[in-house]
CSV table of C-alpha atoms in Angstrom, one decimal:
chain,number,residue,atom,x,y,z
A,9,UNK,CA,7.0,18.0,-29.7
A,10,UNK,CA,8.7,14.8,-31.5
A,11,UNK,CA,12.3,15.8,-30.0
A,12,UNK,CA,10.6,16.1,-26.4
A,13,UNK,CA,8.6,12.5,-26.9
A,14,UNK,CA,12.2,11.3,-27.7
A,15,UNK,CA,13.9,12.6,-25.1
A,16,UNK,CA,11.1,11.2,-22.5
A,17,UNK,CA,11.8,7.8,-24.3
A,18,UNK,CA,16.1,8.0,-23.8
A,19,UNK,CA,15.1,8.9,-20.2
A,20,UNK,CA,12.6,6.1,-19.8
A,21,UNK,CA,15.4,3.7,-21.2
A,22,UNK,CA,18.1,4.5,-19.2
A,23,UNK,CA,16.1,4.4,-15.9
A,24,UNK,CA,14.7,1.0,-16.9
A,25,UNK,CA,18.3,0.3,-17.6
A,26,UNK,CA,19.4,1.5,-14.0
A,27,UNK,CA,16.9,-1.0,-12.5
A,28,UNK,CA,18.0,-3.9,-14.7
A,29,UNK,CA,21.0,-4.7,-12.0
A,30,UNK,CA,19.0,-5.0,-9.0
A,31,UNK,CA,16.4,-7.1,-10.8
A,32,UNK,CA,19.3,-9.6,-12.0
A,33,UNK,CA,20.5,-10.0,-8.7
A,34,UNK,CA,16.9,-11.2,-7.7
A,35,UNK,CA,16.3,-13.0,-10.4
A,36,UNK,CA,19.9,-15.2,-9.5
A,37,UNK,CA,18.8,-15.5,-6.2
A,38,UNK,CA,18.3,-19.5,-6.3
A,39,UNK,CA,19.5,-19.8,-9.9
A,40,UNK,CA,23.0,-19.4,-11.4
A,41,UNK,CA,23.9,-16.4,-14.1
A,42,UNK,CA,23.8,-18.6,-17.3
A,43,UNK,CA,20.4,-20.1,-16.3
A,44,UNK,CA,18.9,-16.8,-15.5
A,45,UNK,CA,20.4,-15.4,-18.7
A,46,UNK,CA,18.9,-18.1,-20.9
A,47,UNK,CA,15.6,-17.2,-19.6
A,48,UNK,CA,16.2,-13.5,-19.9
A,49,UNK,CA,17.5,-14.1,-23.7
A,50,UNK,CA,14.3,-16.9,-23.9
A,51,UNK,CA,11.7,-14.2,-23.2
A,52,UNK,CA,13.5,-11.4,-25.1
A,53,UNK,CA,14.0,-13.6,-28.2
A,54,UNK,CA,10.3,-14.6,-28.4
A,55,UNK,CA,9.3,-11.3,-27.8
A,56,UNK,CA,11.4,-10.2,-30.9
A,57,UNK,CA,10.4,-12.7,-33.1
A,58,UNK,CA,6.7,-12.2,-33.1
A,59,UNK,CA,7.4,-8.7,-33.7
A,60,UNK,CA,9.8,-9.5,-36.8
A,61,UNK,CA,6.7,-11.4,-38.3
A,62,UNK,CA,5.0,-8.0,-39.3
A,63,UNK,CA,8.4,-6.1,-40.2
A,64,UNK,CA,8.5,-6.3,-44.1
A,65,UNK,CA,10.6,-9.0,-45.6
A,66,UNK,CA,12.7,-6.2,-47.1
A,67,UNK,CA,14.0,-4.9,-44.1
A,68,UNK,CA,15.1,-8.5,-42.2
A,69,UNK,CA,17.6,-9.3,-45.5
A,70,UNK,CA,21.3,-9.4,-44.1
A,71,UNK,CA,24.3,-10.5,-46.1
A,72,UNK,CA,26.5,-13.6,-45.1
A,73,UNK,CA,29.3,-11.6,-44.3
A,74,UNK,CA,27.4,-9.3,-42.0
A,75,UNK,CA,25.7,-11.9,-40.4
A,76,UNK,CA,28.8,-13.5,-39.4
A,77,UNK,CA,30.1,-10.2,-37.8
A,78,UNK,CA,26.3,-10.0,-36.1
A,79,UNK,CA,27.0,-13.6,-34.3
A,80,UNK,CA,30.2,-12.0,-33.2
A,81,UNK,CA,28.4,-8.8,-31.4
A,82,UNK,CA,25.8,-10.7,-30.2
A,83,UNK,CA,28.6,-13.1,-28.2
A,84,UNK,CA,30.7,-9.5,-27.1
A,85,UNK,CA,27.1,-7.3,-26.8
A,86,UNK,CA,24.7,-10.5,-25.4
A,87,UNK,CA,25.4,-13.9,-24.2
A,88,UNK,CA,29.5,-13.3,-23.5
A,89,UNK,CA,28.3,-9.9,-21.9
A,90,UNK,CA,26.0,-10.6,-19.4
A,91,UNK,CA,27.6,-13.8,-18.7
A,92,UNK,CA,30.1,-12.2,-17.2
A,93,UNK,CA,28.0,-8.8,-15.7
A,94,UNK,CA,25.8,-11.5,-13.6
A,95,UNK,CA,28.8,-13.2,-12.7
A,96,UNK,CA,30.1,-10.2,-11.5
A,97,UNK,CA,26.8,-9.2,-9.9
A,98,UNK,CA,27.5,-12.4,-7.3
A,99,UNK,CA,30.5,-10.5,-5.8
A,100,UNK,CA,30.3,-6.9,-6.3
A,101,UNK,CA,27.4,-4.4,-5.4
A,102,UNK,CA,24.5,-3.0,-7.9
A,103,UNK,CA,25.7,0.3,-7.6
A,104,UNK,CA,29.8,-0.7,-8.9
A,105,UNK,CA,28.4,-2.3,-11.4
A,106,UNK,CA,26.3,0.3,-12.8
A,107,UNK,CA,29.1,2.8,-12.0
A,108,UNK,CA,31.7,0.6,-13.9
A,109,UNK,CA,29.2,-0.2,-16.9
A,110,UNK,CA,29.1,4.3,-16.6
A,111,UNK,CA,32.7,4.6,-17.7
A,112,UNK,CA,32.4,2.0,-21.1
A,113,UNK,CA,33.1,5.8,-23.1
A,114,UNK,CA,36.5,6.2,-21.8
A,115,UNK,CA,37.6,2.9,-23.1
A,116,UNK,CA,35.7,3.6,-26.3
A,117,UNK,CA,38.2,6.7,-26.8
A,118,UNK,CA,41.1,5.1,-25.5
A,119,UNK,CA,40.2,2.4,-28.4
A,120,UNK,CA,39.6,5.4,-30.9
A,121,UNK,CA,43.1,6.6,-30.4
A,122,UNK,CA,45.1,3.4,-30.4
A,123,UNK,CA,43.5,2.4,-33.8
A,124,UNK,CA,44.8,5.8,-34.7
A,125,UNK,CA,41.2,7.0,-35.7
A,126,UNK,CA,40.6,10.0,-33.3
A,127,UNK,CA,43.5,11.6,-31.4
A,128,UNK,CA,43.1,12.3,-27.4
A,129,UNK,CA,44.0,16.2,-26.8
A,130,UNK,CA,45.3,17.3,-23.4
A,131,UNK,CA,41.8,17.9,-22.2
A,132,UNK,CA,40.5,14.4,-23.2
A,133,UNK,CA,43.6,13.1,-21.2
A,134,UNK,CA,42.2,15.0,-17.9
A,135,UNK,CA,39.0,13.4,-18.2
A,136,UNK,CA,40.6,10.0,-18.4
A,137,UNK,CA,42.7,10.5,-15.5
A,138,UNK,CA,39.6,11.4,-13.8
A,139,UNK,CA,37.4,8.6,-14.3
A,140,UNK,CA,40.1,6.3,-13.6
A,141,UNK,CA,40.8,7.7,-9.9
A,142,UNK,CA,37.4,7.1,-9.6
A,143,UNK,CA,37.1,3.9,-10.6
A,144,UNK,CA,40.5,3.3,-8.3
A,145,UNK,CA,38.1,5.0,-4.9
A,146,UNK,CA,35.0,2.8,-6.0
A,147,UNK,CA,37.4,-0.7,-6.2
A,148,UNK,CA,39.3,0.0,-2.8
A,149,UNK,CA,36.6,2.0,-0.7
A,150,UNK,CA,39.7,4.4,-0.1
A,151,UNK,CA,42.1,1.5,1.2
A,152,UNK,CA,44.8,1.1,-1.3
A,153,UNK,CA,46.2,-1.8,0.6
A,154,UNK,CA,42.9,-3.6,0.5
A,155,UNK,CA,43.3,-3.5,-3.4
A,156,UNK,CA,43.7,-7.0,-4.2
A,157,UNK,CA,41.8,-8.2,-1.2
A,158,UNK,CA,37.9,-9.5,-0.3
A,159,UNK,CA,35.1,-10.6,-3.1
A,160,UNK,CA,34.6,-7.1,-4.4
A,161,UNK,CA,37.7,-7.1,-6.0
A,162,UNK,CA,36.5,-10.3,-8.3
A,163,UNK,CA,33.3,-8.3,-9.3
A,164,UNK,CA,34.4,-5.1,-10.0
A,165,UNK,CA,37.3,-7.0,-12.2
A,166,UNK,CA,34.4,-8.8,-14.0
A,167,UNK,CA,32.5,-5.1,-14.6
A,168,UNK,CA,36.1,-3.7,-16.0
A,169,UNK,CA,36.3,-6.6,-18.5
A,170,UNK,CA,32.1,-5.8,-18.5
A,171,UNK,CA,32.9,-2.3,-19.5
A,172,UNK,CA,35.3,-3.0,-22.3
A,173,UNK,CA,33.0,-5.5,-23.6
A,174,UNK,CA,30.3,-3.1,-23.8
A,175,UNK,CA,32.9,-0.6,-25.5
A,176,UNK,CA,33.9,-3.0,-28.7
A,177,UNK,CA,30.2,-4.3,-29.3
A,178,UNK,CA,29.3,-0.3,-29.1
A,179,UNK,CA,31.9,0.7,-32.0
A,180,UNK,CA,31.6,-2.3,-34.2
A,181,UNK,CA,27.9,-2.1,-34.0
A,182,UNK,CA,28.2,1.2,-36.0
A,183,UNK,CA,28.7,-0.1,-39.2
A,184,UNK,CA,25.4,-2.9,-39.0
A,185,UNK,CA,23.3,0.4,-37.3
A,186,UNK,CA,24.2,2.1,-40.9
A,187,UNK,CA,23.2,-0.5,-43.0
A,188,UNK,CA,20.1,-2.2,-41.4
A,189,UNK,CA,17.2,-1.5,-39.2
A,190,UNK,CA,18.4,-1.0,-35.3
A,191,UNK,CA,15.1,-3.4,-34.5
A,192,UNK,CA,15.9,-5.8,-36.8
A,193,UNK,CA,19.4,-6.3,-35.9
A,194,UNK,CA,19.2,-6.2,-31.9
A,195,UNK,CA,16.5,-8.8,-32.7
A,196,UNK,CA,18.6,-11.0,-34.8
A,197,UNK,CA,21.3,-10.5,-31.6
A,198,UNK,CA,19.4,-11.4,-29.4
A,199,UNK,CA,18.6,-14.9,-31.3
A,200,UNK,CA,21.8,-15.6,-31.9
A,201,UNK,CA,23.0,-15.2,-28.3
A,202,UNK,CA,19.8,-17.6,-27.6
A,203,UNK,CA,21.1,-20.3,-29.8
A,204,UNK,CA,24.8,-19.9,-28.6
A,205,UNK,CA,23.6,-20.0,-24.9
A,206,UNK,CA,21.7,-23.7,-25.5
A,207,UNK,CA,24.5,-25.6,-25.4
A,208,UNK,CA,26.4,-24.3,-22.5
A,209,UNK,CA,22.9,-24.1,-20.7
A,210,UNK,CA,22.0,-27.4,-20.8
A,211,UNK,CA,25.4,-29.7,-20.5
A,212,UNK,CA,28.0,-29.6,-16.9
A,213,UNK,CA,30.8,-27.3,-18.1
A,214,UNK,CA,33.3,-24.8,-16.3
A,215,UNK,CA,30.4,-21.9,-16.8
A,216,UNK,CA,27.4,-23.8,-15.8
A,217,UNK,CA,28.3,-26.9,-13.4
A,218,UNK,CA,24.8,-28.1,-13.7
A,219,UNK,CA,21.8,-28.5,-16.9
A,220,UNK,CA,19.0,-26.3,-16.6
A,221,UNK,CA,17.1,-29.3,-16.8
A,222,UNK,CA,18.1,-30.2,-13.1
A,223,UNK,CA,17.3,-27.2,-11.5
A,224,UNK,CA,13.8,-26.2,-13.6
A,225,UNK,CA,12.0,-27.2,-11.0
A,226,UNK,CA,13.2,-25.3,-8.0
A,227,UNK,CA,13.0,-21.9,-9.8
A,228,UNK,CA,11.0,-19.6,-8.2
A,229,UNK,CA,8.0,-17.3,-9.3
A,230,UNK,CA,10.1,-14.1,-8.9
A,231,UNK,CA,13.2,-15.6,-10.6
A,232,UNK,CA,10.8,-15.7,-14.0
A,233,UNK,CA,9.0,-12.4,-13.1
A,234,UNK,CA,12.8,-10.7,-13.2
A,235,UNK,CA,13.5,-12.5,-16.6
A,236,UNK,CA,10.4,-11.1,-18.1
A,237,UNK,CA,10.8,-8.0,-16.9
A,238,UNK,CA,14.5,-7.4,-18.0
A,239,UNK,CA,13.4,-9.2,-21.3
A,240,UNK,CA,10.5,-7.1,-22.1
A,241,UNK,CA,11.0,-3.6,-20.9
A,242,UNK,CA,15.1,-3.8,-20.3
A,243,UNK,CA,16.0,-5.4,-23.8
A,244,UNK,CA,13.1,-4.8,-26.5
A,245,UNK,CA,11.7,-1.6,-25.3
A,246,UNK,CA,15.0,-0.3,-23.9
A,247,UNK,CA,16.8,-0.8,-26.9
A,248,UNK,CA,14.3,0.5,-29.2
A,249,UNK,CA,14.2,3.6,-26.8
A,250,UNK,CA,18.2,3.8,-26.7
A,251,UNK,CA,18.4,3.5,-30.7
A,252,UNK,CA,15.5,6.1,-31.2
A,253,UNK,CA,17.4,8.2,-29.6
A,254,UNK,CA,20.6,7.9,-31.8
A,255,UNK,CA,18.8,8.0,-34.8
A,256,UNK,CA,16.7,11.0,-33.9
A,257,UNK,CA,18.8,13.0,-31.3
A,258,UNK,CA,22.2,12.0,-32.5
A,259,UNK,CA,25.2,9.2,-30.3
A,260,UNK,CA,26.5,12.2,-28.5
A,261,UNK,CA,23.3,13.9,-26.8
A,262,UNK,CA,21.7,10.4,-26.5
A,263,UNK,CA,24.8,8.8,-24.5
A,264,UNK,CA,24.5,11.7,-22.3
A,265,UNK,CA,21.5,10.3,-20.5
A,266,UNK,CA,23.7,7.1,-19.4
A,267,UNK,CA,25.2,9.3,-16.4
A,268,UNK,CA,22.1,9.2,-14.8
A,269,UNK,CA,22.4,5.2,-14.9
A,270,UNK,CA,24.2,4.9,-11.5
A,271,UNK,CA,22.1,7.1,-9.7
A,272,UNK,CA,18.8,4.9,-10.6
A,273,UNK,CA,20.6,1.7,-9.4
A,274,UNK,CA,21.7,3.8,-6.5
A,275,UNK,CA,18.2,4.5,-5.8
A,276,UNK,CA,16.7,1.0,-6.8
A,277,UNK,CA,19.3,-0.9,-5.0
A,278,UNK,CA,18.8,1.2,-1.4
A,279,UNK,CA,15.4,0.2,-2.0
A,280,UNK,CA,15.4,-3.6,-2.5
A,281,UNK,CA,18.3,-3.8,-0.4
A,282,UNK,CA,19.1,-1.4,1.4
A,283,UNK,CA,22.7,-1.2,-0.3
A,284,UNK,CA,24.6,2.8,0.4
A,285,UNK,CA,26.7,4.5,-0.8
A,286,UNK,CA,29.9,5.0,1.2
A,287,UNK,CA,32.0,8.2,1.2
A,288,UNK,CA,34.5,7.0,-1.1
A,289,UNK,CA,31.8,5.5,-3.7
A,290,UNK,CA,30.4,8.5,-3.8
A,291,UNK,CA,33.2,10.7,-4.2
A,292,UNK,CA,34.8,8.2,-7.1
A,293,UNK,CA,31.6,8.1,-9.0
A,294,UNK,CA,32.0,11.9,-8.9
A,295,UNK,CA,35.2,11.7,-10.5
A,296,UNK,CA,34.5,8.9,-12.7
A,297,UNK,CA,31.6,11.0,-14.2
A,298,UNK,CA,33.0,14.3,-14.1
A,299,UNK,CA,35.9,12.6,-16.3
A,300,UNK,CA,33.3,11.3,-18.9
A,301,UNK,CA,32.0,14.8,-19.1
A,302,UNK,CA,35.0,16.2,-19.6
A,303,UNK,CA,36.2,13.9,-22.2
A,304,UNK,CA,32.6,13.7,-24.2
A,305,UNK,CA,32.4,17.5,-24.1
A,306,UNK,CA,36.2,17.8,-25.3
A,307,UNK,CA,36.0,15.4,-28.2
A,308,UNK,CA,39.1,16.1,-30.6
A,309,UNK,CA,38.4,15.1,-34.9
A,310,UNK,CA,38.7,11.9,-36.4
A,311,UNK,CA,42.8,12.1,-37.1
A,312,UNK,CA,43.4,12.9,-41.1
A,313,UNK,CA,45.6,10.7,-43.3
A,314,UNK,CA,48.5,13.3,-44.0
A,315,UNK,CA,49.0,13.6,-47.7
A,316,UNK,CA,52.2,12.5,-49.5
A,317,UNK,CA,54.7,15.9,-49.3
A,318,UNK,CA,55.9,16.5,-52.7
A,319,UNK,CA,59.1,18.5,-53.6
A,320,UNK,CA,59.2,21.6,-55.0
A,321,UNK,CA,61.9,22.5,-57.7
């Protein structure tokens, strides 16, 4: 009975997940990504706080060295990632995005294995190669010479860069997860990524051309009915739902559930606005998760220091 209420909690996240792209895209209808982040992180952030008031003081404690690493993630895993996933959003279709956000696993295996600390076997390899013809059908629509051509091509760039972003903040979030309360930490996150998104919010930079101030009184009633709902059910009860399930079902049956990601935004985005998916979307989102199967399924070990070889006489 507790398994099955935490399975119906994973699956609750990840479909609230899978409708987080079209709501972001209505949400920066009339207002531009950073703005509609700050108000995303705003809500989210306030929403965490009041809940970190009745968590016992023994249990928000994090050393100073820690809590630089936190500010760190929550730049790679917050503010820095959405930044560029709205961006990306502008150019590109719900359904790439939530296909190329799908695929994060590969690159956090490809990392794995460059840092020498799990090996890829043949198998792993197959998967790989899968997922990335897919992602090569989704990008071109089955037209290799319209590669580097047309906005798509910016977008789906962004949600590659998106993807590897989400795969560093997922491994070097592994380490905080075993030391401190999930809650607590995606909470302190999320604050940090609010206090590192005031400044570029409210000045004329490169990101934002214009101060929120400026624009605060066009924004519409849906643009803050979007924010709240990615802050509230997206961030604070998706992540608690998403971290339940690691800590009672385990990383490996919990990150499972994420396939079904793309087919929510699939459905939400046909929906809202009337988005399809072509031929070749479908058949490289196939691939692309047929890879991730194959290369969760076909994990190898961690790789084991070889010890010193000592002569015999």
């Amino acid at each position: 009975m507790k398994n099955t209420r935490t399975y119906l909690w994973v699956l609750l996240t990840v479909t609230l997940w899978g409708t987080s792209f079209a709501f972001s895209k209505i949400g920066m209808t009339n207002l531009s990504p950073v703005h509609f982040l700050f108000l995303r992180i705003l809500f989210s952030s306030i929403i965490f706080a009041l809940s970190l008031i009745i968590i016992p003081k023994s249990k928000k404690i994090i050393s100073l060295k820690d809590l630089y690493n936190l500010v760190f993630l929550s730049f790679i895993g917050i503010s820095g990632y959405f930044i560029v996933q709205y961006s990306a959003l502008k150019y590109t279709t719900t359904i790439n995005a939530s296909l190329f956000i799908a695929i994060s696993p590969i690159f956090v295996a490809l990392y794995m294995h460059f840092s020498k600390n799990e090996s890829i076997n043949k198998i792993q390899g197959s998967g790989i190669l899968l997922s990335f013809l897919g992602v090569c059908l989704i990008i071109t629509n089955g037209k290799i010479n319209g590669l580097f051509s047309g906005t798509s091509i910016i977008g789906d760039g962004l949600m590659l860069i998106n993807a590897v972003m989400l795969a560093i903040f997922t491994i070097n979030t592994k380490d905080l997860l075993k030391k401190y309360d999930p809650f607590v930490i995606i909470a302190y996150m999320n604050i940090s990524a609010l206090i590192t998104l005031i400044p570029i919010t409210f000045t004329n930079n490169f990101i934002s051309k214009t101060s929120l101030f400026n624009v605060i009184d066009g924004i519409q009633v849906n643009t803050y009915l979007s924010a709240l709902y990615l802050a509230m059910f997206c961030t604070v009860i998706g992540y608690y739902g998403w971290y339940r399930g690691i800590k009672e079902l385990g990383a490996s049956r919990t990150s499972v559930f994420n396939y079904l990601n793309p087919l929510v935004a699939t459905i939400t985005s046909n929906l809202l606005f009337h988005e399809e998916m072509t031929t070749y979307t479908f058949l490289g989102s196939f691939l692309a998760i047929l890879g991730l199967i194959v290369n969760n399924k076909f994990k190898s070990n961690p790789l084991k220091k070889s010890k010193p070889k000592t002569m015999n006489f």
